C-alpha cells in the first residue's frame, strides 16, 4: 500500500488484530488499532482477582510451526514455561488421558467397550457410501456410532446447543481431520500430529503475549491504539473503504476517520451491518441469519491443599449430566498465576443469549460450578473461597447447516472492497 497520512485501521485488539498491527508496524505503516473494550487480548485475555490470575480458558502455545514459535520466543524471551501436557476427558465418572493413550483407554473403558467401539467403527466403514449431510454423519463415518455417542454427541451439543444433525459436516472435518484407524496408528507411531504432548505457557498468562505485541507496536511512532472506541459505521464507495465512524464511550461523540485500508476482526455479520451505504438486501439477510454462542467463565479460588485430585492442566467434560464444558487449573500451568497457596480454576459454560445459564446470577453460577466440580470428585464445593464471572458474547459462530453458504455470500460481497 502507498504511504499516506490516512492510517490502516484495524478493528479489534485481540490475537488477530494485534498480530496484524505488529506485522504492519514492522514496515512503519500508519496504523490505528481500535478496541471497543478497555482491554486487549479478546477471547484470550488474562484477569487478576485477589492476586490470583485467570485466562479465559486454557490458551497454551504449541510449537509445531517454527516460524511462529520463533516469533513468540523473540517477544517473550525466557518467560515461557515448558510443559508436558496433562489433560483428560471426563466421561462416565472416569478420567481418560487426552491425547488418547491406547493402554489407558483400555484400562478405563475395558476390553468389552473397546471391542464394541471397533465393531462400530468397522460397521461404519462397510457403509462408507452413505451420504454425509451433517456433523453426526461425518463423525459416525470416521469413528463409528459408539464413539460418536460416547465422546462427540453430548460434548458438541454443549457447545452448539442443538443436535449434531443440525451442524455443518465441515466443522468436524476441519477440526478433527482424521479417522479412528489413522488416529490409533499415529498414536502407536508417535506421530506428533496425534500425540502432541509439549507446549509453552507464558508464566503470567496469555496476556503476556498480547502486552509484548502491543509494546512492540507502540514503539513505532506511526502506530496508535484507541480503546473504548466502538465502530458505528464503515463508509465505502464503489472502489473501497473510505472511512470509519468511531464512537467514544465516555463522550458518546462520533468521529469519522478517513482510512487507507481496513482490517476487521469483529464478527463478520456485525461488519456487514455497519456498512454505509448499506449492503444489498440478500447480503444483509445472510448476515442476519448467522447465529452465535456466548461464553461464560466462572473463575474460582481454592486453596492448594484441596486440589490433590486435580493434577491435570485442564479437563474436557464429556459427561452430559454436567453442564460445564471444561475446567482449567492455572496453578498447574504456572506458580506465578497463584497468590501463595490460593489457586485459580476456570470453569467454562457455553450458552445462547437469554437462555437459563446466560441469565443466571453470578452467585448461582459460582455455586453451580462448585457443585459440579464436587460431582467430579475434584474437591468439595464448600472449599470455593471466592470467585467472579465473566461473560463474552459471540464467542463461537454457530455452524448450522447452510452456514458456509451464508459466509460465502458475505465474503463474495466484501471482496469487492
Coordinates of C-alpha atoms in Angstrom, one line a residue:
X1 CA 0.0 0.0 0.0
X2 CA 1.3 3.5 -0.7
X3 CA 2.2 5.7 2.3
X4 CA -0.4 8.3 3.0
X5 CA -1.5 10.3 6.1
X6 CA -4.5 8.1 6.4
X7 CA -4.0 5.1 8.7
X8 CA -4.6 1.4 8.1
X9 CA -7.4 1.0 10.7
X10 CA -7.6 -2.4 12.5
X11 CA -10.8 -3.3 14.2
X12 CA -10.2 -5.4 17.4
X13 CA -7.2 -5.7 19.6
X14 CA -7.5 -9.5 20.1
X15 CA -4.9 -12.0 18.8
X16 CA -5.7 -11.4 15.2
X17 CA -5.7 -7.6 15.4
X18 CA -2.5 -7.4 17.4
X19 CA -0.7 -9.8 15.1
X20 CA -1.8 -7.7 12.0
X21 CA -0.7 -4.4 13.8
X22 CA 2.6 -5.9 14.8
X23 CA 3.4 -7.0 11.2
X24 CA 2.4 -3.6 9.7
X25 CA 4.3 -1.7 12.4
X26 CA 7.5 -3.5 11.3
X27 CA 7.0 -1.8 7.9
X28 CA 6.4 1.6 9.6
X29 CA 2.9 1.8 8.3
X30 CA 0.5 4.3 9.7
X31 CA -1.8 2.2 12.0
X32 CA -4.8 2.9 14.2
X33 CA -5.7 -0.1 16.3
X34 CA -9.3 0.2 17.6
X35 CA -10.7 -1.7 20.6
X36 CA -14.3 -1.4 21.9
X37 CA -13.5 -2.6 25.4
X38 CA -10.8 -1.2 27.7
X39 CA -8.6 -4.3 27.4
X40 CA -6.6 -6.2 24.8
X41 CA -6.5 -9.9 24.1
X42 CA -10.1 -10.6 23.1
X43 CA -11.0 -14.2 23.9
X44 CA -7.5 -14.9 25.2
X45 CA -7.3 -12.3 28.0
X46 CA -5.8 -12.8 31.4
X47 CA -7.6 -11.3 34.5
X48 CA -6.3 -10.8 38.1
X49 CA -8.6 -11.2 41.1
X50 CA -7.3 -11.0 44.7
X51 CA -3.8 -11.6 43.3
X52 CA -4.8 -14.8 41.5
X53 CA -4.6 -14.8 37.7
X54 CA -7.0 -16.5 35.3
X55 CA -7.1 -16.8 31.5
X56 CA -10.4 -17.1 29.6
X57 CA -9.8 -20.9 29.4
X58 CA -6.5 -22.6 28.7
X59 CA -4.6 -20.8 26.0
X60 CA -1.4 -22.6 25.5
X61 CA 1.3 -22.3 22.9
X62 CA 2.0 -25.4 20.8
X63 CA 5.3 -25.5 18.9
X64 CA 4.6 -27.2 15.6
X65 CA 5.2 -24.0 13.4
X66 CA 8.8 -23.0 13.8
X67 CA 8.2 -19.5 12.3
X68 CA 5.5 -18.7 14.9
X69 CA 7.5 -20.3 17.7
X70 CA 10.5 -18.1 16.9
X71 CA 8.2 -15.0 17.0
X72 CA 6.9 -16.0 20.4
X73 CA 10.4 -16.6 21.8
X74 CA 11.7 -13.3 20.3
X75 CA 8.9 -11.5 22.1
X76 CA 8.8 -13.3 25.5
X77 CA 12.4 -14.5 25.7
X78 CA 12.7 -16.8 28.7
X79 CA 9.3 -16.0 30.2
X80 CA 7.8 -19.3 28.9
X81 CA 7.3 -22.3 31.0
X82 CA 7.7 -25.6 29.2
X83 CA 5.1 -28.3 30.0
X84 CA 4.4 -31.9 29.3
X85 CA 0.7 -31.9 28.6
X86 CA -1.5 -33.3 31.3
X87 CA -5.1 -33.2 30.2
X88 CA -8.1 -35.6 30.5
X89 CA -11.5 -36.3 29.2
X90 CA -14.1 -36.8 32.0
X91 CA -16.6 -39.5 31.0
X92 CA -18.8 -41.9 33.0
X93 CA -17.1 -40.9 36.2
X94 CA -13.6 -41.6 34.9
X95 CA -10.6 -39.5 33.7
X96 CA -9.2 -40.7 30.4
X97 CA -5.9 -39.4 29.1
X98 CA -6.0 -36.8 26.3
X99 CA -4.5 -37.1 23.7
X100 CA -5.6 -40.7 23.6
X101 CA -3.3 -43.2 25.2
X102 CA -4.5 -46.7 24.0
X103 CA -3.5 -48.6 27.1
X104 CA -5.1 -46.0 29.4
X105 CA -8.3 -46.2 27.3
X106 CA -8.3 -50.0 27.5
X107 CA -7.8 -49.9 31.3
X108 CA -10.5 -47.2 31.9
X109 CA -13.1 -48.4 29.3
X110 CA -12.5 -52.1 29.5
X111 CA -11.9 -54.7 26.7
X112 CA -15.7 -55.2 26.1
X113 CA -16.3 -51.5 25.5
X114 CA -13.2 -51.2 23.3
X115 CA -14.4 -54.2 21.3
X116 CA -17.7 -52.6 20.8
X117 CA -16.0 -49.3 19.6
X118 CA -14.0 -51.2 17.0
X119 CA -17.0 -53.2 15.9
X120 CA -19.0 -50.0 15.5
X121 CA -16.1 -48.4 13.6
X122 CA -15.8 -51.4 11.2
X123 CA -19.6 -51.3 10.6
X124 CA -19.3 -47.6 9.6
X125 CA -16.5 -48.4 7.2
X126 CA -18.7 -51.0 5.5
X127 CA -21.3 -48.3 5.0
X128 CA -18.8 -45.8 3.5
X129 CA -21.1 -44.9 0.6
X130 CA -23.7 -43.3 2.9
X131 CA -24.1 -39.6 2.2
X132 CA -22.6 -37.2 4.8
X133 CA -25.1 -34.4 5.4
X134 CA -24.1 -33.1 8.8
X135 CA -21.5 -33.4 11.6
X136 CA -23.1 -36.5 13.1
X137 CA -22.8 -38.3 9.7
X138 CA -19.1 -37.3 9.4
X139 CA -18.1 -38.4 12.9
X140 CA -20.0 -41.7 12.6
X141 CA -18.4 -42.4 9.2
X142 CA -14.9 -41.8 10.6
X143 CA -15.2 -43.1 14.1
X144 CA -18.3 -45.2 14.4
X145 CA -21.7 -44.8 16.1
X146 CA -20.5 -45.8 19.6
X147 CA -17.6 -43.3 19.8
X148 CA -19.9 -40.6 18.4
X149 CA -22.4 -41.3 21.2
X150 CA -19.8 -41.6 23.9
X151 CA -17.4 -38.6 23.2
X152 CA -18.8 -36.4 20.5
X153 CA -22.5 -36.0 20.7
X154 CA -23.0 -34.7 24.2
X155 CA -19.9 -32.6 24.3
X156 CA -20.7 -30.8 21.0
X157 CA -24.3 -30.3 21.9
X158 CA -23.0 -28.4 25.0
X159 CA -21.0 -26.2 22.6
X160 CA -23.7 -25.7 20.0
X161 CA -27.0 -26.1 22.0
X162 CA -28.5 -28.1 19.1
X163 CA -28.5 -31.6 17.9
X164 CA -25.3 -32.5 15.9
X165 CA -27.5 -33.3 12.9
X166 CA -28.1 -29.6 12.6
X167 CA -24.4 -28.8 12.4
X168 CA -22.3 -28.5 9.2
X169 CA -20.1 -31.5 8.4
X170 CA -17.3 -29.1 7.6
X171 CA -16.9 -28.4 11.3
X172 CA -15.6 -31.8 12.4
X173 CA -13.8 -32.3 9.1
X174 CA -11.7 -29.2 9.7
X175 CA -11.4 -29.7 13.4
X176 CA -10.6 -33.4 13.7
X177 CA -9.2 -34.2 10.2
X178 CA -8.7 -37.9 10.9
X179 CA -10.4 -41.3 11.5
X180 CA -10.2 -43.8 14.3
X181 CA -7.7 -46.0 12.4
X182 CA -5.4 -43.2 11.5
X183 CA -5.5 -41.8 15.0
X184 CA -4.6 -45.1 16.6
X185 CA -1.9 -45.8 14.0
X186 CA -0.5 -42.3 14.5
X187 CA -0.5 -42.8 18.3
X188 CA 1.4 -46.0 18.1
X189 CA 3.9 -44.5 15.7
X190 CA 4.2 -41.4 18.0
X191 CA 3.2 -39.1 15.1
X192 CA 3.3 -35.5 16.6
X193 CA 0.0 -34.8 14.8
X194 CA -1.8 -37.2 17.2
X195 CA 0.5 -37.2 20.2
X196 CA 1.4 -33.5 20.8
X197 CA 2.4 -33.5 24.5
X198 CA 4.6 -30.5 24.9
X199 CA 3.6 -26.8 24.9
X200 CA 4.8 -23.5 26.2
X201 CA 2.9 -21.2 28.6
X202 CA 3.6 -17.6 29.5
X203 CA 4.5 -17.5 33.1
X204 CA 1.8 -14.9 33.9
X205 CA -0.8 -15.9 31.5
X206 CA -1.7 -15.5 27.8
X207 CA -1.9 -11.7 28.1
X208 CA 1.8 -11.5 28.5
X209 CA 2.0 -12.2 24.8
X210 CA -0.6 -9.5 23.9
X211 CA 1.2 -7.0 26.1
X212 CA 4.5 -7.9 24.4
X213 CA 2.9 -7.4 21.0
X214 CA 1.4 -4.1 22.0
X215 CA 4.7 -2.8 23.4
X216 CA 6.4 -3.6 20.1
X217 CA 3.6 -2.0 18.1
X218 CA 3.7 1.3 20.1
X219 CA 7.4 1.6 19.8
X220 CA 6.7 2.8 16.3
X221 CA 5.6 6.5 16.1
X222 CA 3.2 5.7 13.2
X223 CA 1.1 3.3 15.3
X224 CA -1.5 4.0 18.0
X225 CA -4.2 2.3 20.0
X226 CA -7.7 3.7 20.7
X227 CA -9.6 1.8 23.4
X228 CA -13.3 2.3 24.5
X229 CA -14.0 3.1 20.9
X230 CA -16.8 1.4 19.0
X231 CA -17.2 1.2 15.2
X232 CA -20.6 2.8 14.3
X233 CA -20.2 2.8 10.5
X234 CA -17.9 1.7 7.7
X235 CA -18.1 4.2 4.8
X236 CA -17.4 2.9 1.3
X237 CA -17.8 3.7 -2.3
X238 CA -17.6 1.5 -5.5
X239 CA -13.8 1.3 -5.2
X240 CA -13.1 0.6 -1.5
X241 CA -13.5 1.5 2.2
X242 CA -13.0 5.3 2.7
X243 CA -13.7 6.0 6.4
X244 CA -14.8 4.5 9.7
X245 CA -17.1 6.2 12.2
X246 CA -15.9 5.7 15.8
X247 CA -17.9 6.5 18.9
X248 CA -16.0 7.3 22.1
X249 CA -17.5 5.5 25.1
X250 CA -17.3 8.4 27.6
X251 CA -18.3 11.4 25.4
X252 CA -20.6 9.4 23.1
X253 CA -19.2 11.6 20.3
X254 CA -18.9 10.1 16.9
X255 CA -15.8 10.9 14.8
X256 CA -15.1 10.0 11.2
X257 CA -11.6 8.7 10.5
X258 CA -10.5 8.5 6.8
X259 CA -8.6 5.3 6.2
X260 CA -6.1 4.0 3.7
X261 CA -7.3 0.4 4.3
X262 CA -9.3 -1.6 6.8
X263 CA -8.6 -4.9 8.6
X264 CA -11.5 -6.3 10.6
X265 CA -11.6 -9.0 13.3
X266 CA -15.1 -8.2 14.5
X267 CA -17.9 -10.7 13.8
X268 CA -18.5 -10.7 10.1
X269 CA -22.2 -10.1 10.4
X270 CA -21.6 -7.0 12.6
X271 CA -19.2 -5.7 10.0
X272 CA -21.7 -6.1 7.1
X273 CA -24.4 -4.3 9.1
X274 CA -22.0 -1.4 9.8
X275 CA -21.5 -0.7 6.0
X276 CA -22.6 2.7 4.8
X277 CA -24.3 2.7 2.2
X278 CA -26.0 -0.5 3.4
X279 CA -25.2 -3.8 1.8
X280 CA -27.8 -5.3 -0.7
X281 CA -30.8 -7.0 1.0
X282 CA -29.7 -10.5 0.2
X283 CA -26.3 -9.8 1.8
X284 CA -27.9 -8.3 4.9
X285 CA -30.3 -11.3 5.0
X286 CA -27.3 -13.7 5.1
X287 CA -25.7 -11.7 7.9
X288 CA -28.9 -11.6 9.9
X289 CA -29.3 -15.4 9.7
X290 CA -25.9 -16.1 11.4
X291 CA -26.1 -17.3 14.9
X292 CA -23.5 -17.4 17.8
X293 CA -23.0 -18.9 21.1
X294 CA -21.8 -17.0 24.2
X295 CA -19.1 -18.0 26.7
X296 CA -19.3 -17.7 30.4
X297 CA -16.2 -18.4 32.5
X298 CA -16.7 -19.0 36.2
X299 CA -13.4 -18.2 38.0
X300 CA -13.0 -19.6 41.5
X301 CA -10.3 -19.5 44.1
X302 CA -9.4 -22.7 46.0
X303 CA -6.6 -23.4 48.5
X304 CA -3.9 -25.7 47.0
X305 CA -4.4 -28.3 49.8
X306 CA -7.8 -29.2 48.4
X307 CA -6.6 -29.8 44.8
X308 CA -4.6 -33.0 45.3
X309 CA -7.1 -34.8 42.9
X310 CA -6.7 -32.1 40.2
X311 CA -3.3 -32.8 38.7
X312 CA -4.2 -32.0 35.1
X313 CA -3.7 -28.7 33.3
X314 CA -7.3 -28.9 32.1
X315 CA -10.2 -31.4 31.8
X316 CA -12.7 -31.6 28.9
X317 CA -16.0 -32.8 30.3
X318 CA -17.9 -35.3 28.2
X319 CA -20.4 -36.2 30.9
X320 CA -23.8 -34.9 29.8
X321 CA -25.1 -34.6 33.3
X322 CA -22.6 -31.8 33.9
X323 CA -23.2 -28.5 32.1
X324 CA -19.6 -27.4 32.4
X325 CA -17.6 -27.8 29.1
X326 CA -14.1 -27.6 30.5
X327 CA -12.2 -26.7 33.7
X328 CA -8.6 -25.4 33.9
X329 CA -6.2 -25.4 36.9
X330 CA -3.9 -22.4 36.4
X331 CA -1.8 -23.4 39.4
X332 CA -0.7 -26.4 37.4
X333 CA 0.3 -24.1 34.5
X334 CA 2.3 -21.5 36.4
X335 CA 3.1 -20.7 40.0
X336 CA 3.0 -17.1 39.0
X337 CA -0.7 -17.4 38.4
X338 CA -1.3 -18.1 42.1
X339 CA -1.3 -16.0 45.2
X340 CA 0.6 -18.1 47.7
X341 CA -1.5 -21.2 48.2
X342 CA -4.5 -19.7 46.5
X343 CA -5.1 -21.2 43.1
X344 CA -7.4 -20.1 40.3
X345 CA -9.7 -22.5 38.4
X346 CA -11.8 -21.5 35.4
X347 CA -14.9 -23.4 34.5
X348 CA -16.4 -22.7 31.0
X349 CA -20.0 -22.7 30.1
X350 CA -21.3 -22.2 26.6
X351 CA -24.8 -20.8 26.2
X352 CA -27.2 -18.8 24.0
X353 CA -28.3 -15.2 24.5
X354 CA -31.1 -15.1 27.0
X355 CA -31.1 -18.8 28.0
X356 CA -31.1 -20.2 31.5
X357 CA -27.4 -20.2 32.0
X358 CA -26.7 -16.8 30.4
X359 CA -29.3 -15.1 32.7
X360 CA -28.2 -16.9 35.8
X361 CA -26.9 -14.6 38.6
X362 CA -23.2 -14.7 39.2
X363 CA -23.6 -16.2 42.7
X364 CA -25.7 -19.0 41.3
X365 CA -23.1 -19.7 38.6
X366 CA -20.3 -19.9 41.2
X367 CA -22.5 -22.3 43.3
X368 CA -23.2 -24.4 40.1
X369 CA -19.5 -24.7 39.3
X370 CA -18.6 -25.7 42.8
X371 CA -21.3 -28.4 42.9
X372 CA -20.2 -29.8 39.5
X373 CA -16.6 -29.9 40.5
X374 CA -17.6 -31.8 43.6
X375 CA -19.6 -34.2 41.5
X376 CA -16.4 -34.8 39.5
X377 CA -14.7 -35.6 42.9
X378 CA -12.1 -32.9 42.4
X379 CA -12.8 -31.1 45.7
X380 CA -15.8 -30.3 48.0
X381 CA -17.9 -27.3 46.8
X382 CA -17.6 -25.7 50.3
X383 CA -13.8 -25.2 49.6
X384 CA -14.5 -22.5 46.9
X385 CA -13.4 -19.4 48.8
X386 CA -14.4 -16.7 46.3
X387 CA -15.0 -16.2 42.6
X388 CA -16.2 -14.0 39.8
X389 CA -17.9 -14.4 36.5
X390 CA -17.0 -13.2 33.0
X391 CA -19.5 -13.1 30.1
X392 CA -18.4 -12.9 26.4
X393 CA -20.9 -12.5 23.7
X394 CA -20.4 -14.1 20.2
X395 CA -17.6 -16.4 21.4
X396 CA -18.4 -19.2 18.9
X397 CA -20.0 -18.9 15.4
X398 CA -22.8 -21.5 15.3
X399 CA -22.1 -23.6 12.3
X400 CA -25.7 -24.6 11.5
X401 CA -26.5 -26.3 8.2
X402 CA -26.1 -23.7 5.4
X403 CA -23.6 -21.7 7.5
X404 CA -20.8 -21.8 4.9
X405 CA -23.1 -20.7 2.1
X406 CA -24.1 -17.6 4.1
X407 CA -20.4 -16.9 4.8
X408 CA -19.6 -17.2 1.1
X409 CA -22.3 -14.7 0.3
X410 CA -20.8 -12.2 2.8
X411 CA -17.2 -12.9 1.7
X412 CA -18.1 -12.5 -2.0
X413 CA -19.7 -9.2 -1.4
X414 CA -16.8 -7.9 0.8
X415 CA -14.2 -9.0 -1.7
X416 CA -15.2 -6.0 -4.0
X417 CA -13.6 -3.7 -1.5

